[in-house]
GROMACS .gro file of C-alpha atoms in nm:
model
  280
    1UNK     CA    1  -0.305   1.627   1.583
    2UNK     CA    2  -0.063   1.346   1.434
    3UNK     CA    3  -0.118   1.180   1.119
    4UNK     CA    4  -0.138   0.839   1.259
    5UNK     CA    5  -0.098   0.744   1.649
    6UNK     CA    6   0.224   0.688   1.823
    7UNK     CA    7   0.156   0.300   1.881
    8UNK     CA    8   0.142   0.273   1.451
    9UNK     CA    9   0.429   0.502   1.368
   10UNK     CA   10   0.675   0.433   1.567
   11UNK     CA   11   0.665   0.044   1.468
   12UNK     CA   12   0.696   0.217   1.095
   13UNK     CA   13   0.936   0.370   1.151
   14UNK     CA   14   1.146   0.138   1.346
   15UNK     CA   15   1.075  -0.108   1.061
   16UNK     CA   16   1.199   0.168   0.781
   17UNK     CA   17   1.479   0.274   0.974
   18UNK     CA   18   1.644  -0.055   1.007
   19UNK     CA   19   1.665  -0.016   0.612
   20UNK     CA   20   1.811   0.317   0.575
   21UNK     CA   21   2.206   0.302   0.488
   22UNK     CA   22   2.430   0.516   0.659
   23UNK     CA   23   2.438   0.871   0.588
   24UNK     CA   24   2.715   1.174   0.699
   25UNK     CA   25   2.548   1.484   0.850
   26UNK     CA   26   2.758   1.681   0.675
   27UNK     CA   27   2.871   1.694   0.249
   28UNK     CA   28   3.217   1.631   0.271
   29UNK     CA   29   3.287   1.670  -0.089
   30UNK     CA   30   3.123   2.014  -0.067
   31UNK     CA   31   3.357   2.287  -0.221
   32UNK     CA   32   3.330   2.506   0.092
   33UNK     CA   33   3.287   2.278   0.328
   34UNK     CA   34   2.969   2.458   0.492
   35UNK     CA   35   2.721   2.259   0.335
   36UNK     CA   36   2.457   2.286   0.585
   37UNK     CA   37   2.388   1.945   0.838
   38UNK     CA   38   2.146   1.696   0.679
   39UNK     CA   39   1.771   1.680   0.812
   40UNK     CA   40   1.736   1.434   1.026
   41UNK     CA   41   1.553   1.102   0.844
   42UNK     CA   42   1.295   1.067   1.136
   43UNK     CA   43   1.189   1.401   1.051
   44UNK     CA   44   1.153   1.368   0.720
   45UNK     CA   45   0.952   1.048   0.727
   46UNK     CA   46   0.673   1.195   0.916
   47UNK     CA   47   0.598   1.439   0.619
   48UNK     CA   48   0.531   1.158   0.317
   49UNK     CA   49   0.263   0.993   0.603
   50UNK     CA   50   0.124   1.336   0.614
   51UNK     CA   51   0.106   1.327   0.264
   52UNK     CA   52  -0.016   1.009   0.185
   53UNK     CA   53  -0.321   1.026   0.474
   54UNK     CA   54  -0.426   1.367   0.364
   55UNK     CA   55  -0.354   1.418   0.014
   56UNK     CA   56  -0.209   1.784   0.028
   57UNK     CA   57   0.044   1.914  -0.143
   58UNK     CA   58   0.382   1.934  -0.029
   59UNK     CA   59   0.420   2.298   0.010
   60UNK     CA   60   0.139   2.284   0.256
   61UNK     CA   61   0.287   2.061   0.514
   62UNK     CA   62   0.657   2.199   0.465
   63UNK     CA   63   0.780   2.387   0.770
   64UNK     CA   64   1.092   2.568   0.903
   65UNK     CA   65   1.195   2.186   0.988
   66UNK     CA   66   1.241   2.044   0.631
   67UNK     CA   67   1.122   2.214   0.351
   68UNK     CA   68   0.919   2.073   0.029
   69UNK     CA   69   1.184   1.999  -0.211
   70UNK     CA   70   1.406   1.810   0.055
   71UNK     CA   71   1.062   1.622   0.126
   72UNK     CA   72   1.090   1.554  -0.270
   73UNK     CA   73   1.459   1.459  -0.276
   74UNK     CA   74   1.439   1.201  -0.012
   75UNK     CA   75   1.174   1.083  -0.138
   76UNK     CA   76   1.336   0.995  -0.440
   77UNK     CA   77   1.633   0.854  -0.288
   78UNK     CA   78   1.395   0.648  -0.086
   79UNK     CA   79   1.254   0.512  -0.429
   80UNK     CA   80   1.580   0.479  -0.610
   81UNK     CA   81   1.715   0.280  -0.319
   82UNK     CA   82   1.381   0.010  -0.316
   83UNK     CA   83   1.315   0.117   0.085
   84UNK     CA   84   0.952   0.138   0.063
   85UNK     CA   85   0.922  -0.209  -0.161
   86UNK     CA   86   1.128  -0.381   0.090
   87UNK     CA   87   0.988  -0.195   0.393
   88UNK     CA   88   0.602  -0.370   0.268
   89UNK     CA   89   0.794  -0.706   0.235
   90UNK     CA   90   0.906  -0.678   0.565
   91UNK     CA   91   0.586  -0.638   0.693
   92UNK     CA   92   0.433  -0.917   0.533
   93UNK     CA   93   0.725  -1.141   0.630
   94UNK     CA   94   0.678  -1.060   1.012
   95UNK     CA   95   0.261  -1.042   0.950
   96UNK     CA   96   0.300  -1.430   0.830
   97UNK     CA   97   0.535  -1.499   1.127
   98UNK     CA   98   0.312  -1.389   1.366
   99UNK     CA   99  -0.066  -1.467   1.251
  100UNK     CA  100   0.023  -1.655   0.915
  101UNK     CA  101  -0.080  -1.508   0.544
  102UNK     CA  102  -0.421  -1.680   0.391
  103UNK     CA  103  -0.273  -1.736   0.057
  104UNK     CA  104  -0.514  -2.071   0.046
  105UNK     CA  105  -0.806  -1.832  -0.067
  106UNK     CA  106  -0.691  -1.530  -0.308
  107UNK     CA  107  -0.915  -1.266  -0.385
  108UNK     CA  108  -0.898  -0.958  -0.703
  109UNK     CA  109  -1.072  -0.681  -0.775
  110UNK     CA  110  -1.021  -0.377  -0.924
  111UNK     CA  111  -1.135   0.007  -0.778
  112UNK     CA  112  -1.069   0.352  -1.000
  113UNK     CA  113  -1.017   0.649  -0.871
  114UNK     CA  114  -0.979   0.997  -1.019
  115UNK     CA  115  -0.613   1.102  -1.119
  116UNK     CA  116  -0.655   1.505  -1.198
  117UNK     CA  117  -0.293   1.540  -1.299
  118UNK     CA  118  -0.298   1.264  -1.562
  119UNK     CA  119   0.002   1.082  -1.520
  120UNK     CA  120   0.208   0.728  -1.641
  121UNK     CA  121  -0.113   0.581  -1.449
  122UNK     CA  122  -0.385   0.734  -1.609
  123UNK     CA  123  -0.650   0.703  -1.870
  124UNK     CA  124  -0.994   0.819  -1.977
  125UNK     CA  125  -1.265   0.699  -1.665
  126UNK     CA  126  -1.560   0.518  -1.853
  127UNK     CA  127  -1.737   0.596  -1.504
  128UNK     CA  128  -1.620   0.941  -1.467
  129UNK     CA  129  -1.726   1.168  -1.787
  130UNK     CA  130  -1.407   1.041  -1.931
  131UNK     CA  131  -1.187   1.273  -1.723
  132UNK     CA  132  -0.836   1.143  -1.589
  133UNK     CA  133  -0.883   0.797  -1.346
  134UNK     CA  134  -0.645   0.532  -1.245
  135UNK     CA  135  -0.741   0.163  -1.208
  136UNK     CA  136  -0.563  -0.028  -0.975
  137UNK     CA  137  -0.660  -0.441  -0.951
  138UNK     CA  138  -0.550  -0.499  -0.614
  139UNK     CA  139  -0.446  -0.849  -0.452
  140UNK     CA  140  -0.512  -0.948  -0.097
  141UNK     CA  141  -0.531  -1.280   0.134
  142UNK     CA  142  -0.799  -1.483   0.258
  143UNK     CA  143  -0.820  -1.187   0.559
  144UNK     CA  144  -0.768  -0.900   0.323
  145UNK     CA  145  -0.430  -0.816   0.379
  146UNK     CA  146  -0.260  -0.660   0.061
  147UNK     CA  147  -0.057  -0.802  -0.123
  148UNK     CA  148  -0.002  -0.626  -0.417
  149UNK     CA  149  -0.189  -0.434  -0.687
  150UNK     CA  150  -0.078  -0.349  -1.061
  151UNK     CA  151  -0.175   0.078  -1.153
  152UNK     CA  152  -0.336   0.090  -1.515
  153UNK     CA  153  -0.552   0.336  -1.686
  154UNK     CA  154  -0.889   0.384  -1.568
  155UNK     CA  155  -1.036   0.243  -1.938
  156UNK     CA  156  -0.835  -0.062  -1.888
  157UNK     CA  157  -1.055  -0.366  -1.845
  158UNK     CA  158  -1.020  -0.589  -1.583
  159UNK     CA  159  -0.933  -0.915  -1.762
  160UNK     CA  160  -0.580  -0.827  -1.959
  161UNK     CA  161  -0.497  -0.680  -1.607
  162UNK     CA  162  -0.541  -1.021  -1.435
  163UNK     CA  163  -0.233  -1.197  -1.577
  164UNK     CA  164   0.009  -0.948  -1.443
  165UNK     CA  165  -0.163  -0.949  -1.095
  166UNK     CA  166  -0.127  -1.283  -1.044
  167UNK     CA  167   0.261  -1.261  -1.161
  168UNK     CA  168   0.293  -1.069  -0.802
  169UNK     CA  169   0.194  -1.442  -0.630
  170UNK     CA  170   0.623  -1.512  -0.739
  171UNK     CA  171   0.707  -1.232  -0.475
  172UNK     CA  172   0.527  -1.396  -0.180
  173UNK     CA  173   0.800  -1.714  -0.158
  174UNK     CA  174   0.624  -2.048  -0.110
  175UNK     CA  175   0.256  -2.088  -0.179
  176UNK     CA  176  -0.001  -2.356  -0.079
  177UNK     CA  177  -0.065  -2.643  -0.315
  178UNK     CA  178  -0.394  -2.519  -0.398
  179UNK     CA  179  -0.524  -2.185  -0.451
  180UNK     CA  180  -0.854  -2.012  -0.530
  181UNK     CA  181  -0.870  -1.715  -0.650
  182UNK     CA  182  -1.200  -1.511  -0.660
  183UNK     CA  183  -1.267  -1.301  -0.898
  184UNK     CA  184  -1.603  -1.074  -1.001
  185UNK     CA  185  -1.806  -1.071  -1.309
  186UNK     CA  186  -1.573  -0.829  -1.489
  187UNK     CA  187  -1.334  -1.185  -1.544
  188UNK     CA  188  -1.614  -1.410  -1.658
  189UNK     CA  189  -1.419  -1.538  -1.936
  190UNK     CA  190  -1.275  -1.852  -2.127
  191UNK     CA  191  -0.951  -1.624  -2.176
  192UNK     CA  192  -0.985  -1.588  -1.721
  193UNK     CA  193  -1.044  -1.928  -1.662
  194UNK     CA  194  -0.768  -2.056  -1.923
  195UNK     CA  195  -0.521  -1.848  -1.736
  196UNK     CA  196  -0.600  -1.985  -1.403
  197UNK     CA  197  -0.609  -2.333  -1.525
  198UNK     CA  198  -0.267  -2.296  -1.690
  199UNK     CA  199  -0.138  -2.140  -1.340
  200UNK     CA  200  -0.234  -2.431  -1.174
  201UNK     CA  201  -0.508  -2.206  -0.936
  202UNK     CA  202  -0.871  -2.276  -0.903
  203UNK     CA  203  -1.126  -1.926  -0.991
  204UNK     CA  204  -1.394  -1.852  -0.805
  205UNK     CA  205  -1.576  -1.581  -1.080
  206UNK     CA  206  -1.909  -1.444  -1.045
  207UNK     CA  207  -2.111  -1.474  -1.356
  208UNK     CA  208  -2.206  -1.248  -1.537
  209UNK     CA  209  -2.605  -1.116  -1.520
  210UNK     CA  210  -2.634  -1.251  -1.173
  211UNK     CA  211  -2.665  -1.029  -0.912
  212UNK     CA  212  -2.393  -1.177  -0.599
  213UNK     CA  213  -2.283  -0.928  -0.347
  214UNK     CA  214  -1.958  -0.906  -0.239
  215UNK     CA  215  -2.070  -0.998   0.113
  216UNK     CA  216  -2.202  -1.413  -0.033
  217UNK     CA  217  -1.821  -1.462  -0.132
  218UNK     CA  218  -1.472  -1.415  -0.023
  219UNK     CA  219  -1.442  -1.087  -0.265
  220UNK     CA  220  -1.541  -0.857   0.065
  221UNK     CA  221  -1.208  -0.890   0.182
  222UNK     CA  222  -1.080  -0.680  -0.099
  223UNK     CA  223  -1.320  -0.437  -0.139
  224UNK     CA  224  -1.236  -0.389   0.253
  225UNK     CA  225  -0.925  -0.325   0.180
  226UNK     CA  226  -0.966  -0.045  -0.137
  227UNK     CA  227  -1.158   0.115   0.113
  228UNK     CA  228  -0.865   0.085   0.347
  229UNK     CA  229  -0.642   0.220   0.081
  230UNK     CA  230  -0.875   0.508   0.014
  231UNK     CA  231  -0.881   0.620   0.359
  232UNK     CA  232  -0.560   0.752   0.230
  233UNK     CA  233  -0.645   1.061   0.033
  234UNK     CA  234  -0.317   1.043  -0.159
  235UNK     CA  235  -0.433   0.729  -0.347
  236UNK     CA  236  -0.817   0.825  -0.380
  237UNK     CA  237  -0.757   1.128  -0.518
  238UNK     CA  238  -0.404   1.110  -0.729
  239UNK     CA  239  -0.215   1.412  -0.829
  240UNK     CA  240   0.128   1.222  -0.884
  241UNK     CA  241   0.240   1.158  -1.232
  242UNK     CA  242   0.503   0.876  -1.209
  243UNK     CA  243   0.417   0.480  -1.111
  244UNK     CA  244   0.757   0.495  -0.870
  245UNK     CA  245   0.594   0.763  -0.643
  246UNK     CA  246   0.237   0.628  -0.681
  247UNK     CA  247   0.367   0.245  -0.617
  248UNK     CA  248   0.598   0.408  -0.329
  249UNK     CA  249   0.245   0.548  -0.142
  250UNK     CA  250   0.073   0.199  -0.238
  251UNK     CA  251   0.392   0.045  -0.050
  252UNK     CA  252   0.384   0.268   0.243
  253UNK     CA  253  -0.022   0.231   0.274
  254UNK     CA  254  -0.025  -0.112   0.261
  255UNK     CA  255   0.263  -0.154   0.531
  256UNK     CA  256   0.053   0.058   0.764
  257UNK     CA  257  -0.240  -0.137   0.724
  258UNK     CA  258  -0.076  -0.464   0.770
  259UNK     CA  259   0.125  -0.337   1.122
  260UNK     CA  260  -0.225  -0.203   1.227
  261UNK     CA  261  -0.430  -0.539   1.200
  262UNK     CA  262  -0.201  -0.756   1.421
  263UNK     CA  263  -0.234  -0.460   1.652
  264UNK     CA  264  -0.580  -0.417   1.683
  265UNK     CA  265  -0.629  -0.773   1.713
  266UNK     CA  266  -0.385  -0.812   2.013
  267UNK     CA  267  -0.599  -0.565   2.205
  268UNK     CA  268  -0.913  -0.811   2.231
  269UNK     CA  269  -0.704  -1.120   2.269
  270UNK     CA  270  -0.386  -0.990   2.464
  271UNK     CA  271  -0.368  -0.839   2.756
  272UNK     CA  272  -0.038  -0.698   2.941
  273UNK     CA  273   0.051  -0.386   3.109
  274UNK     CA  274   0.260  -0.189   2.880
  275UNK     CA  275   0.064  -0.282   2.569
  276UNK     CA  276  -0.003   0.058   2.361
  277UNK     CA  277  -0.364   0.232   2.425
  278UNK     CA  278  -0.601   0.292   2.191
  279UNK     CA  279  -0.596   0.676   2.257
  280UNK     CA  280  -0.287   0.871   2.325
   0.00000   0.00000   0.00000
């Protein structure tokens, strides 16, 4: 059974490929000159996806086709070089070219998640019997589509956090005139709503004591998309120790699940003969 269906990865990776730089098949430099061919990219960029949507190790998904430290290797080339940072960018670029980003209404909210192997990312869960977590206030649109998180410690709170979230707005390119941003209870602040005001951006912030469910405000639209994200069992359960890899499998999550909503949505409102099924 494949990771993720034909009509999703083959945009992907038509998308990442158009990044890759060129690459011999074979070492020159190599002192015997029988360094064996290079594995195919293509190949290679199945087994990260397999990673990322099942959260195994990668020993358990190496094969006589590429084994787990060339899995490793690339994927640290891949990192090194920025692909999977500028492979998410891409996305969004064509997403807003096609149905148009909702930047006019913001929305912020942090999950945690358990990180057993400790990490850069990690920190004492207050909600966890202080064992390893990561906290990760993510950013998305008026329609949920990421747009960027920041990866603390699970005991972080969520107002310091908010500055540098909002600091990822500069990577987006031209924004509206006026922006609201809405927050939860955990931002109920004067420090919050300084920040805002001094940002120019209007706050939406529930208050704290009141009981408002996510579904009475715009704030749904993130907690859509952590669950999204955690669908991925790479990022809801987090064995890696560096913020490059973990940011990398952010990256490559949140490109899939900004190539799969224009998708889905064509097949209710498009209709042509060679569009992609649903099943394969």
């Amino acid at each position: 059974m494949p990771v993720l269906p034909s009509w999703l990865t083959e945009p992907l990776w038509d998308r990442f490929a158009a990044l890759l730089p060129q690459r011999p098949q074979f070492d020159a430099a190599h002192p015997l000159g029988c360094h064996p061919r290079r594995i195919s990219d293509r190949i290679v960029f199945d087994k990260p996806l397999q990673v990322l949507r099942f959260g195994c190790s990668y020993e358990a998904i190496a094969d006589s086709s590429c084994s787990a430290s060339t899995i490793r290797n690339r994927r640290d080339e891949w990192i090194q070089l920025g692909l999977f940072t500028r492979l998410k960018q891409s996305a969004l670029d064509a997403y807003d070219r096609i149905v148009g980003l909702v930047l006019e209404q913001i929305a912020i909210d942090g999950a945690v998640t358990k990180a057993p192997g400790g990490g850069e990312a990690a920190g004492r869960s207050p909600v966890d019997r202080g064992k390893q977590g990561m906290k990760r206030p993510g950013m998305t649109d008026g329609y949920g589509i990421p747009l960027g998180r920041v990866l603390a410690g699970a005991n972080r709170h969520d107002s310091p956090l908010l500055a540098p979230t909002l600091d990822l707005l500069a990577e987006l390119g031209p924004l509206p005139d006026e922006i609201t941003v809405h927050l939860d209870a955990g931002c109920d602040s004067a420090r919050s709503r300084t920040l805002l005001d001094e940002r120019g951006l209007r706050g939406r912030i529930a208050h704290k004591g009141t009981k408002a469910p996510a579904q009475a405000t715009q704030r749904w639209h993130v907690e859509r998309a952590h669950a999204r994200q955690n669908a991925f069992h790479r990022l809801a359960r987090c064995y890696e120790r560096r913020i490059s890899v973990i940011e990398a499998f952010f990256d490559l999550a949140d490109t899939t699940i900004t190539v799969r909503s224009p998708i889905r949505y064509a097949w209710t409102t498009h209709r042509r003969d060679t569009r992609p099924r649903r099943r394969t």
